[in-house]
PDB file of C-alpha atoms and ligand atoms in Angstrom:
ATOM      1  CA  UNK A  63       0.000   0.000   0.000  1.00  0.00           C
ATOM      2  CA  UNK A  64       1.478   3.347  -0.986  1.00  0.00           C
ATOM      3  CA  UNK A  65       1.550   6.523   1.344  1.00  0.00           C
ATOM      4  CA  UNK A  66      -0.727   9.514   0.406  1.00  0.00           C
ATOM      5  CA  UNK A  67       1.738  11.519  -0.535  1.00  0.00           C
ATOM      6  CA  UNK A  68       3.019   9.180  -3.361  1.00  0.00           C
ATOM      7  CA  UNK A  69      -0.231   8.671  -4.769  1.00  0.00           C
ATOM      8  CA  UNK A  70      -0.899  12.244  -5.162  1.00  0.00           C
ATOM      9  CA  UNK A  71       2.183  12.677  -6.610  1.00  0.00           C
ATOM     10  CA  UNK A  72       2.371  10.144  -9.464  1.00  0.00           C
ATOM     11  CA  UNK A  73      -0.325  11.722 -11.574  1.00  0.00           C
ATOM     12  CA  UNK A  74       1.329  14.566 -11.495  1.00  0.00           C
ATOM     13  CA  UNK A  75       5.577  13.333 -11.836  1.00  0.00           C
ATOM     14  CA  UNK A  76       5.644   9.851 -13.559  1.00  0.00           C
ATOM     15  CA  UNK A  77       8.863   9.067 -12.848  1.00  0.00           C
ATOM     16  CA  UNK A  78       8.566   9.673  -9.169  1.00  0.00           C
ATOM     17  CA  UNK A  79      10.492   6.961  -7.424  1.00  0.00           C
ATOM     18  CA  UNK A  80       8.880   7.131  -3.837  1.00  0.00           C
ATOM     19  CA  UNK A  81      10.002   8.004  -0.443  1.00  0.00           C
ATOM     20  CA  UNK A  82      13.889   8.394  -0.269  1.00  0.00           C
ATOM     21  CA  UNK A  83      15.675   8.110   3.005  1.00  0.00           C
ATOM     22  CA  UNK A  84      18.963   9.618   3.626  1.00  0.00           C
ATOM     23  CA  UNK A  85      20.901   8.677   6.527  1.00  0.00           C
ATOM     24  CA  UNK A  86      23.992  10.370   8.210  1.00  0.00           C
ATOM     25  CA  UNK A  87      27.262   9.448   9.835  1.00  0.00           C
ATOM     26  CA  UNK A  88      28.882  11.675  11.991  1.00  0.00           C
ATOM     27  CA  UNK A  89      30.678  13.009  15.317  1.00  0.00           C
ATOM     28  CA  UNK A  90      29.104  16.502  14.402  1.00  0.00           C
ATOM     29  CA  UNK A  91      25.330  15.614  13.896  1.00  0.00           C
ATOM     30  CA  UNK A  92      24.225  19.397  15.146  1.00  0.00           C
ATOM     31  CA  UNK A  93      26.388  20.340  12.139  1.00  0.00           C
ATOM     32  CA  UNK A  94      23.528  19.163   9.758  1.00  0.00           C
ATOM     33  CA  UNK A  95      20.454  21.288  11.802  1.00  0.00           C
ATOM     34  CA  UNK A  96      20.599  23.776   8.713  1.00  0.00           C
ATOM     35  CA  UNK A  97      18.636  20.881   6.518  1.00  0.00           C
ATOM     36  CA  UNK A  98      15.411  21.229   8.429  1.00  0.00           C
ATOM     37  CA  UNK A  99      15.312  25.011   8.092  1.00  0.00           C
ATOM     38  CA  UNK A 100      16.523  24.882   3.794  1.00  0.00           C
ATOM     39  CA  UNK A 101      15.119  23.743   0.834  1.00  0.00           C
ATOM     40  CA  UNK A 102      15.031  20.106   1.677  1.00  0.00           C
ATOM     41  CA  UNK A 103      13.423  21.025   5.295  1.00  0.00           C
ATOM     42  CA  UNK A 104      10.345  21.341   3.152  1.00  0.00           C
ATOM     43  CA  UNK A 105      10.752  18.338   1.563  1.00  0.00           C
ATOM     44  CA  UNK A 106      10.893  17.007   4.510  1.00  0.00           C
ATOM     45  CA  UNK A 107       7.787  18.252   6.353  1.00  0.00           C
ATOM     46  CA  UNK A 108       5.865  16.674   2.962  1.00  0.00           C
ATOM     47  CA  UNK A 109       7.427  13.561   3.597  1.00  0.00           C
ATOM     48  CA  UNK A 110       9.657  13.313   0.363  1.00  0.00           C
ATOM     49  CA  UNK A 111      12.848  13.132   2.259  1.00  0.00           C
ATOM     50  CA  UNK A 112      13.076  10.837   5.132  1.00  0.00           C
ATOM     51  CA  UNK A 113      16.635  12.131   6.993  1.00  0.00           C
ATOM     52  CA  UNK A 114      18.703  10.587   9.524  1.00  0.00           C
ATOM     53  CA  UNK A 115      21.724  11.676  11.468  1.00  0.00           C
ATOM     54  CA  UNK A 116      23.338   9.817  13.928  1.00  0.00           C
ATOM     55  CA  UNK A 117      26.550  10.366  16.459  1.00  0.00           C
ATOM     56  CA  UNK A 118      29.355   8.271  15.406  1.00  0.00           C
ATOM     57  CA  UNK A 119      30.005   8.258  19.569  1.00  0.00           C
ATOM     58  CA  UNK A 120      26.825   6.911  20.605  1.00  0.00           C
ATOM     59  CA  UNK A 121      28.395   3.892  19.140  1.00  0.00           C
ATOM     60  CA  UNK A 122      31.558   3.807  21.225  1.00  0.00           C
ATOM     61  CA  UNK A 123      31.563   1.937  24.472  1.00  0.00           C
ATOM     62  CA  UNK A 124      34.303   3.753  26.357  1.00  0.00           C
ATOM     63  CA  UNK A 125      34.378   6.422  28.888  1.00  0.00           C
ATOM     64  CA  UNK A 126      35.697   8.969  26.738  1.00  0.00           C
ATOM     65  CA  UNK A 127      33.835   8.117  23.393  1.00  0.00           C
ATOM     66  CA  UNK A 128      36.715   7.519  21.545  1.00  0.00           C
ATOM     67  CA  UNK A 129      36.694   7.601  17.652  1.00  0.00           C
ATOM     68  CA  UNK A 130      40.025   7.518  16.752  1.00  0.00           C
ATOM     69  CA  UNK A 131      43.499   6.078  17.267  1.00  0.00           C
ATOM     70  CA  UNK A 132      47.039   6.252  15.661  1.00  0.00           C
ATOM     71  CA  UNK A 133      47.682   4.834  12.518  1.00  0.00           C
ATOM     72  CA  UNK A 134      49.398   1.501  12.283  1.00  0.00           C
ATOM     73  CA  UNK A 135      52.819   1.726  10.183  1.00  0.00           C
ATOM     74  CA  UNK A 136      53.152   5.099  11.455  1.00  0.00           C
ATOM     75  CA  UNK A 137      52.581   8.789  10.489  1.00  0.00           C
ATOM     76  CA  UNK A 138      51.116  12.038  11.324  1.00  0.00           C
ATOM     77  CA  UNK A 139      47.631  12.453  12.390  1.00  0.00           C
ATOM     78  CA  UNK A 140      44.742   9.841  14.053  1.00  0.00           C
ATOM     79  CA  UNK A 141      42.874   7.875  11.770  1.00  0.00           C
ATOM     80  CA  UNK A 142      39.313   7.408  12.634  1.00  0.00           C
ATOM     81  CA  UNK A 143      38.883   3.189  14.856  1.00  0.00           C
ATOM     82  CA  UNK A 144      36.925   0.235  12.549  1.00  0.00           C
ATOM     83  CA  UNK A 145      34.563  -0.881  15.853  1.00  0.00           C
ATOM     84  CA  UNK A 146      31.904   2.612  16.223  1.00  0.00           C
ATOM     85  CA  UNK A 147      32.179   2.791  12.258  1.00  0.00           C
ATOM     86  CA  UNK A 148      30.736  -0.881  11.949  1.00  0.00           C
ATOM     87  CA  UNK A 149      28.152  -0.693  14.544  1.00  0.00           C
ATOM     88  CA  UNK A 150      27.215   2.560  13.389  1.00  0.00           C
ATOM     89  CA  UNK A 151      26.625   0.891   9.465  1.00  0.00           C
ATOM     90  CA  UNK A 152      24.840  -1.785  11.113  1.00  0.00           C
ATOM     91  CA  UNK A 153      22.109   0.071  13.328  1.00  0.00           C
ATOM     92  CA  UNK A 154      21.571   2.230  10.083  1.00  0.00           C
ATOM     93  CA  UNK A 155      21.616  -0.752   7.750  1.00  0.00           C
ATOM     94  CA  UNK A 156      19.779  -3.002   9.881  1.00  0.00           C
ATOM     95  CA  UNK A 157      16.843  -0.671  10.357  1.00  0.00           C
ATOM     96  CA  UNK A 158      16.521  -0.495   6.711  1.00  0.00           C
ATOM     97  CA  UNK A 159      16.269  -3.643   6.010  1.00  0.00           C
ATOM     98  CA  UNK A 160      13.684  -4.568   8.701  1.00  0.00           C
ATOM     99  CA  UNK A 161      11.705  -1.554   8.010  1.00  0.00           C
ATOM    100  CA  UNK A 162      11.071  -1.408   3.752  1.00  0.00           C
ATOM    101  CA  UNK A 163      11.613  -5.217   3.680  1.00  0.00           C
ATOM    102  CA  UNK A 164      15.348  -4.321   1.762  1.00  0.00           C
ATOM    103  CA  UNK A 165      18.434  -5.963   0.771  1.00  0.00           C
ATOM    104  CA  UNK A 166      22.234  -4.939   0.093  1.00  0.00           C
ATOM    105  CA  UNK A 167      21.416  -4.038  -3.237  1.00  0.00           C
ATOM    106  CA  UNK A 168      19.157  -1.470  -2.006  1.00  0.00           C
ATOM    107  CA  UNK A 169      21.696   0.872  -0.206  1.00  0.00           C
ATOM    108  CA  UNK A 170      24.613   3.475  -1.661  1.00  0.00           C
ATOM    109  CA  UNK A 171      26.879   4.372   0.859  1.00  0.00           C
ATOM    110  CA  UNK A 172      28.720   7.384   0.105  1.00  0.00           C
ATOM    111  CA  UNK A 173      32.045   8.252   1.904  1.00  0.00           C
ATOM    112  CA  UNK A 174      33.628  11.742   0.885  1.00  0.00           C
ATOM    113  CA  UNK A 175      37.127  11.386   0.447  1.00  0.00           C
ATOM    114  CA  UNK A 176      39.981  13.210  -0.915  1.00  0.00           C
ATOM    115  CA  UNK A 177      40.963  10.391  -2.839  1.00  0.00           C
ATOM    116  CA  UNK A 178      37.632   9.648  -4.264  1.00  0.00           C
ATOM    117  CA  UNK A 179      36.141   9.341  -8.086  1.00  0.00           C
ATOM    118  CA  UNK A 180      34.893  12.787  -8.682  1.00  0.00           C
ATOM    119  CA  UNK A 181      31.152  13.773  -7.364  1.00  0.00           C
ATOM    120  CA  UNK A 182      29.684  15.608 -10.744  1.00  0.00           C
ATOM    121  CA  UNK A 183      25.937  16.514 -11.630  1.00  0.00           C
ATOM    122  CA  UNK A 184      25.557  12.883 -13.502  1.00  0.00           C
ATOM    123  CA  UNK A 185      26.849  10.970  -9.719  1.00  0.00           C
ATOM    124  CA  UNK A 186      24.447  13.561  -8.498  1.00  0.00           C
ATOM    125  CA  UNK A 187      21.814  12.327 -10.917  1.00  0.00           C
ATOM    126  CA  UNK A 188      22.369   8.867 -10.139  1.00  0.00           C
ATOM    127  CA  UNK A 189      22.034   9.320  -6.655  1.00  0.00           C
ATOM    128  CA  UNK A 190      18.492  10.877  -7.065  1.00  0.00           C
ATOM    129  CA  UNK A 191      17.158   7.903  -8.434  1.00  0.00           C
ATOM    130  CA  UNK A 192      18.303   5.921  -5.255  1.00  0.00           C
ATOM    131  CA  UNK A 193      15.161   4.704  -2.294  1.00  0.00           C
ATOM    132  CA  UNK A 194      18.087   5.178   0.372  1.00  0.00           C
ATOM    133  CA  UNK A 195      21.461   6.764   0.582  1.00  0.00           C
ATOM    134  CA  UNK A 196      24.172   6.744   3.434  1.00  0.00           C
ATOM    135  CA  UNK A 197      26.964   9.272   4.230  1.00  0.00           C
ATOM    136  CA  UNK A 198      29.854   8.392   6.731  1.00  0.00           C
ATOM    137  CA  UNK A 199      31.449  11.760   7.106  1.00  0.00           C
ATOM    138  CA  UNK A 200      35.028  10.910   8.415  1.00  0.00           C
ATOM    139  CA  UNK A 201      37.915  13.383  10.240  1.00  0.00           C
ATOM    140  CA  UNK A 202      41.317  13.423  10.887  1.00  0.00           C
ATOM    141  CA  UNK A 203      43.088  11.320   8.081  1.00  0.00           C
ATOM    142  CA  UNK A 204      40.223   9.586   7.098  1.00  0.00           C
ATOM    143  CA  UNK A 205      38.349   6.160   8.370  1.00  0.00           C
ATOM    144  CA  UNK A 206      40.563   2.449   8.372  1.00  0.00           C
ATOM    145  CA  UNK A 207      40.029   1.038   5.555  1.00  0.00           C
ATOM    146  CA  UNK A 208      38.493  -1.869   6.347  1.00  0.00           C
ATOM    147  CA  UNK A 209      35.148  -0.216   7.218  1.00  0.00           C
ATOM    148  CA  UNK A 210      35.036   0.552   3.428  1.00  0.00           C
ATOM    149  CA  UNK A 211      35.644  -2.920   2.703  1.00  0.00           C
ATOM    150  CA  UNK A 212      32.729  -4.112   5.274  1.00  0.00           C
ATOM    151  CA  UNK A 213      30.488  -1.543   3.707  1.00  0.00           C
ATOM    152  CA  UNK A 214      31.022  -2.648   0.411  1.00  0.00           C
ATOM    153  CA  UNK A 215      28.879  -6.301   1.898  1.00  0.00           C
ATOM    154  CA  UNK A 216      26.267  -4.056   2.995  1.00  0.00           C
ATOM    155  CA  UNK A 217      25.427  -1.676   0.411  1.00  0.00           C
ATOM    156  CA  UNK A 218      27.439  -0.747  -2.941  1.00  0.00           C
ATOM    157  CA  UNK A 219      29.932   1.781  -1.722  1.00  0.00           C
ATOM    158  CA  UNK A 220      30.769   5.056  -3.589  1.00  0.00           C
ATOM    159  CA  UNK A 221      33.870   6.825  -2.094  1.00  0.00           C
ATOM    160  CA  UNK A 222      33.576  10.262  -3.908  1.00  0.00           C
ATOM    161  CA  UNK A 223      35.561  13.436  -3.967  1.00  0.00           C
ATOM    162  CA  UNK A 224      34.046  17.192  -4.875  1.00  0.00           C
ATOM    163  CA  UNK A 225      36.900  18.456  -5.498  1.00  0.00           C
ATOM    164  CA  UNK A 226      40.878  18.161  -5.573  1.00  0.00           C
ATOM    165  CA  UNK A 227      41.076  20.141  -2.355  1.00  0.00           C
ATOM    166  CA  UNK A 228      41.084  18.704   1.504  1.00  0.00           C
ATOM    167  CA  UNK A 229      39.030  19.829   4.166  1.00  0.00           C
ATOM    168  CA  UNK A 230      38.760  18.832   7.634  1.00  0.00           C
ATOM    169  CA  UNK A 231      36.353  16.590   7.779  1.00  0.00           C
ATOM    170  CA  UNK A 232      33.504  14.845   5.364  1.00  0.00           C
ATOM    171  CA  UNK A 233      30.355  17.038   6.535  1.00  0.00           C
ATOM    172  CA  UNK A 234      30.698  19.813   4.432  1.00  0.00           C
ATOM    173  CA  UNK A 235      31.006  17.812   1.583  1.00  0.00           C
ATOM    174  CA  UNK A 236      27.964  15.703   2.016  1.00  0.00           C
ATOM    175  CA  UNK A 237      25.965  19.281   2.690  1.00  0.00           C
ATOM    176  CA  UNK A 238      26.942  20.094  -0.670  1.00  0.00           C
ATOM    177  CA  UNK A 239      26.164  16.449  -2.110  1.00  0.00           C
ATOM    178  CA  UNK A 240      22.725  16.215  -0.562  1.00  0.00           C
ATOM    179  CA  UNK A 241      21.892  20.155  -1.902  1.00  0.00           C
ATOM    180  CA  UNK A 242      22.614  18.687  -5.508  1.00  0.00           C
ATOM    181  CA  UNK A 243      20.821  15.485  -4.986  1.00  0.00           C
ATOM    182  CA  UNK A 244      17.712  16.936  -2.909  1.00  0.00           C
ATOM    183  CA  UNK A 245      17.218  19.452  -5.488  1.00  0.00           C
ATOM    184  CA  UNK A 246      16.881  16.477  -8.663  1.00  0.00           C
ATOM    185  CA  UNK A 247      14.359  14.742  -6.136  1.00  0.00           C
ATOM    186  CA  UNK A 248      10.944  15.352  -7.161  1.00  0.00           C
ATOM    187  CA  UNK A 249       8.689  17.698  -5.371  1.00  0.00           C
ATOM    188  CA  UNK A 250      11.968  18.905  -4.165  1.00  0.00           C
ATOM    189  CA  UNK A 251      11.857  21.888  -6.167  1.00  0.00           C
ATOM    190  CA  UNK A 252       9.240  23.697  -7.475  1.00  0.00           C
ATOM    191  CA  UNK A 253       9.604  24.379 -10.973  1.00  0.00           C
ATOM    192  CA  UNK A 254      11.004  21.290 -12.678  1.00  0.00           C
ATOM    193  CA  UNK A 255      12.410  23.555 -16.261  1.00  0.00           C
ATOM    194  CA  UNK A 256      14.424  25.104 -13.519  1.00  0.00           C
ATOM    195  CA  UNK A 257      16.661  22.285 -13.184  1.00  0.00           C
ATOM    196  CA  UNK A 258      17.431  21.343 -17.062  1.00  0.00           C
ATOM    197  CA  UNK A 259      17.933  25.182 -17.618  1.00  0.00           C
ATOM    198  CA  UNK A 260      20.810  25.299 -14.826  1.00  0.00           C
ATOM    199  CA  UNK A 261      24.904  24.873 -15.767  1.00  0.00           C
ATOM    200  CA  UNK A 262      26.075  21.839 -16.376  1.00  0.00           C
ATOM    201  CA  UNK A 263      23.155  19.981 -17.012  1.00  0.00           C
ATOM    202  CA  UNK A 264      23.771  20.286 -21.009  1.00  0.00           C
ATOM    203  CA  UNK A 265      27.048  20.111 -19.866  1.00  0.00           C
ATOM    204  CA  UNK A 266      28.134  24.247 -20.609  1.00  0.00           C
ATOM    205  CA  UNK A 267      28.810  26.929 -18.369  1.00  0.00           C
ATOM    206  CA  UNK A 268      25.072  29.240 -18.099  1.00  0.00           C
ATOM    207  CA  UNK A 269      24.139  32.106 -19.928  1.00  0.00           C
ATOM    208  CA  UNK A 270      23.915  35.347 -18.188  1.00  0.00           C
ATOM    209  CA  UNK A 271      20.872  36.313 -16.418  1.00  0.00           C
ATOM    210  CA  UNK A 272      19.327  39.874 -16.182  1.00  0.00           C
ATOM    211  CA  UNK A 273      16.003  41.494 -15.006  1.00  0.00           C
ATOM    212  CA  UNK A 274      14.462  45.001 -14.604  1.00  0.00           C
ATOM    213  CA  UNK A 275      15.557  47.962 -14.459  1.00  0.00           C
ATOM    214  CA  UNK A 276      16.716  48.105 -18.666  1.00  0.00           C
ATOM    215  CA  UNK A 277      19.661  50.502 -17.522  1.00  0.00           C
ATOM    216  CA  UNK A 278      21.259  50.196 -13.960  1.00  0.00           C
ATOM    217  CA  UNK A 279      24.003  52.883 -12.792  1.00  0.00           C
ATOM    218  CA  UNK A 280      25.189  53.520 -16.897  1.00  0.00           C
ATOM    219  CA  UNK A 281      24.810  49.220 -17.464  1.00  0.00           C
ATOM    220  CA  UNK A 282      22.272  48.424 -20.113  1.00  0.00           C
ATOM    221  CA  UNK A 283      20.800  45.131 -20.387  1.00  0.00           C
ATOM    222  CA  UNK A 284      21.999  43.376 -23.426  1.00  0.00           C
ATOM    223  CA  UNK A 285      19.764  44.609 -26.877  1.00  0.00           C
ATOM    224  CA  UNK A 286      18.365  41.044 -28.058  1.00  0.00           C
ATOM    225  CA  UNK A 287      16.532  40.256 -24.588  1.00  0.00           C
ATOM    226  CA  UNK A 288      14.447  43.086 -25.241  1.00  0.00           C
ATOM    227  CA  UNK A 289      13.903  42.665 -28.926  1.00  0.00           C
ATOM    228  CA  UNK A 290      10.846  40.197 -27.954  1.00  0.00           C
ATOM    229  CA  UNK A 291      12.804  37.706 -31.318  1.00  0.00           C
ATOM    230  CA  UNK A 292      13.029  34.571 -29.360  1.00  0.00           C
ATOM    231  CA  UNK A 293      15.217  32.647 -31.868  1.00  0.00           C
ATOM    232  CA  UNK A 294      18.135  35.258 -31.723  1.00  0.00           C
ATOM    233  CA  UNK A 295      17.649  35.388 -28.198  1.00  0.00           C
ATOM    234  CA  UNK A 296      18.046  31.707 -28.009  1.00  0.00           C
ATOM    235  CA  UNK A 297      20.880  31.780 -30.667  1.00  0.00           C
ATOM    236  CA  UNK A 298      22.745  34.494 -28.744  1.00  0.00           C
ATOM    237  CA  UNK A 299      22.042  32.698 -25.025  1.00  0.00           C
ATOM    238  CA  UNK A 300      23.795  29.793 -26.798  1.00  0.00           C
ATOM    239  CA  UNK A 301      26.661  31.729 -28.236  1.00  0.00           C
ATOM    240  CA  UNK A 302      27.505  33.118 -24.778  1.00  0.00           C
ATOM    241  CA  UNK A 303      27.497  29.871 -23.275  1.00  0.00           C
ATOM    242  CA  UNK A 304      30.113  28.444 -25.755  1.00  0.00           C
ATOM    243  CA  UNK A 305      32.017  31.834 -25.361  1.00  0.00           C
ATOM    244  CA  UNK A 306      31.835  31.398 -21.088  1.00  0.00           C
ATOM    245  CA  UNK A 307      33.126  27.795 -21.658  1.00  0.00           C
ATOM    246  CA  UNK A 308      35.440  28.067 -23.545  1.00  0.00           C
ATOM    247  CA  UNK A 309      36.977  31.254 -21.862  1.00  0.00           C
ATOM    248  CA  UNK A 310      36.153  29.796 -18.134  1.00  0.00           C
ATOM    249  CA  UNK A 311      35.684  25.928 -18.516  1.00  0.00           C
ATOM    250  CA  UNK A 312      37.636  24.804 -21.908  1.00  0.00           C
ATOM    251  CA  UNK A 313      37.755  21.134 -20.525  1.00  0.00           C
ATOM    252  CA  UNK A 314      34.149  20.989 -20.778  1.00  0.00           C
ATOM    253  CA  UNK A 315      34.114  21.279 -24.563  1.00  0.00           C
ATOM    254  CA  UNK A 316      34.869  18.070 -26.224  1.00  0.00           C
ATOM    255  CA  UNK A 317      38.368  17.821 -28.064  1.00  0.00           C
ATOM    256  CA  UNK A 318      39.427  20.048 -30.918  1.00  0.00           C
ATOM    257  CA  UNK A 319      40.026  16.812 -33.796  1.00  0.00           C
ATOM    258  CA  UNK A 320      42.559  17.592 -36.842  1.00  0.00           C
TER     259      UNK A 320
HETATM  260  C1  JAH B1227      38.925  15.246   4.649  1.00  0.00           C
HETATM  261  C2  JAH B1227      37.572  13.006   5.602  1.00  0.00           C
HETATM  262  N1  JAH B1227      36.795  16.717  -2.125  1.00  0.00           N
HETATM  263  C3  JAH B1227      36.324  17.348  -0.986  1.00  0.00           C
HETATM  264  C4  JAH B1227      36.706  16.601   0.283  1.00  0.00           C
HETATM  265  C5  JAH B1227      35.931  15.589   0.785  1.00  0.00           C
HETATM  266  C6  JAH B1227      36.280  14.957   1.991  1.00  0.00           C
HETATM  267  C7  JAH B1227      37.429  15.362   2.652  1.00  0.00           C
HETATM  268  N2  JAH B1227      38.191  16.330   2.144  1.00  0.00           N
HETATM  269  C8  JAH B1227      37.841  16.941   0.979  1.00  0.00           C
HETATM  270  C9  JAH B1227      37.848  14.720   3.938  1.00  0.00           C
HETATM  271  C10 JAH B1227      39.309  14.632   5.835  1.00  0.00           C
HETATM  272  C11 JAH B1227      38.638  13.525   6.318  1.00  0.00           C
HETATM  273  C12 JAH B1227      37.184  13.603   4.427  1.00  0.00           C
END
């Protein structure tokens, strides 16, 4: 039997994929408050997005809560213990699979890593289409390895990088994955030609954008947008998106052949 909400929603969306839950790994759960009052919080309150976060330390048994430990082989830095990690997958995992009667197959685990294939608009894509995603934000110098491995029996494990940059931690980097996921989710946002129309989705930089006034402090909106000729508006929009890419973003064209 399917909820309300996805009922109403498949006449008007038919490629609506249901509920999606999202569930969070981390010793900074507070850090993720912001969701409830963004974009997604409304998703949220219409019961679109199902979000979990959970404190890597209530899965520690130790006085102090500890989460990490020196690396083996030495070097600098703590690298994040296998035994909270595991539990922590399990509670998450296990609930799942009790709850929406769900397998291995069902879960994507995501860890953000330095050292990761590169998170773009088509991972971000593909991770809109999932019923149930999992971040495990790591710190220090990142989480043993074999709590990867272990994932990878529990759910199919992407390990995924935004950028060629480090930060401290993994939570700012899921923020930014679950803003370009939530946003591809149905019902997420409101106007649907809103997310084709945005850069990168036909894989070039985006045109620029102006609105009223028609002159602003000596600046004069560009001729064509006014001339009401929506083929050499479209023509020109196109034109400065090659001209942006190329200038801005030349690896996004494909290759100049001889
Ligand atoms: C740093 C765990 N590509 C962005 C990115 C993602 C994750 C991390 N750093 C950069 C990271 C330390 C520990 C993850």
């Amino acid at each position: 039997m399917q909820p309300e909400f996805a009922r109403g929603r498949e006449s008007l969306c038919s490629v609506y994929a249901g509920r999606v839950r999202i569930d969070i790994v981390s010793i900074f759960p507070e850090f993720f408050g912001v969701l409830d009052i963004s974009l997604l919080g409304k998703a949220r309150e219409r019961g679109i997005i199902d979000l979990g976060v959970h404190d890597l330390r209530d899965f520690t048994h130790d006085r102090h809560r500890t989460v990490d430990d020196t690396p083996y082989g030495g070097g600098a830095g703590m690298v994040m213990k296998p035994e909270p990690w595991g539990e922590a997958l399990d509670s998450v995992l296990d609930a799942r699979e009790a709850g929406a009667e769900a397998d291995a197959a069902t879960s994507v685990i995501v860890f953000p890593s330095p050292a990761g294939e590169r998170f773009t608009q088509a991972t971000a894509r593909e991770l809109a289409l999932e019923p149930h995603l999992v971040f495990g934000c790591g710190r220090y110098e990142g989480i043993d390895q074999r709590v990867i491995d272990y994932a990878r029996s529990r759910g199919r494990v992407r390990e995924v990088s935004l950028g060629d940059y480090v930060l401290n931690g993994g939570e700012v980097a899921v923020m930014a994955m679950i803003e370009a996921i939530g946003r591809l989710i149905p019902g997420v946002v409101g106007n649907p030609a809103s997310l084709t129309e945005e850069s990168h989705e036909d894989g070039l930089l985006e045109y620029p954008s102006y609105t009223k006034p028609a002159e602003w402090r000596g600046r004069e909106v560009p001729p064509v947008l006014l001339s009401g000729n929506h083929a050499a508006i479209d023509r020109w929009r196109h034109e400065q998106q090659m001209e942006r890419t190329a200038r801005v973003r030349p690896d996004l064209l494909p290759p100049l052949s001889d």
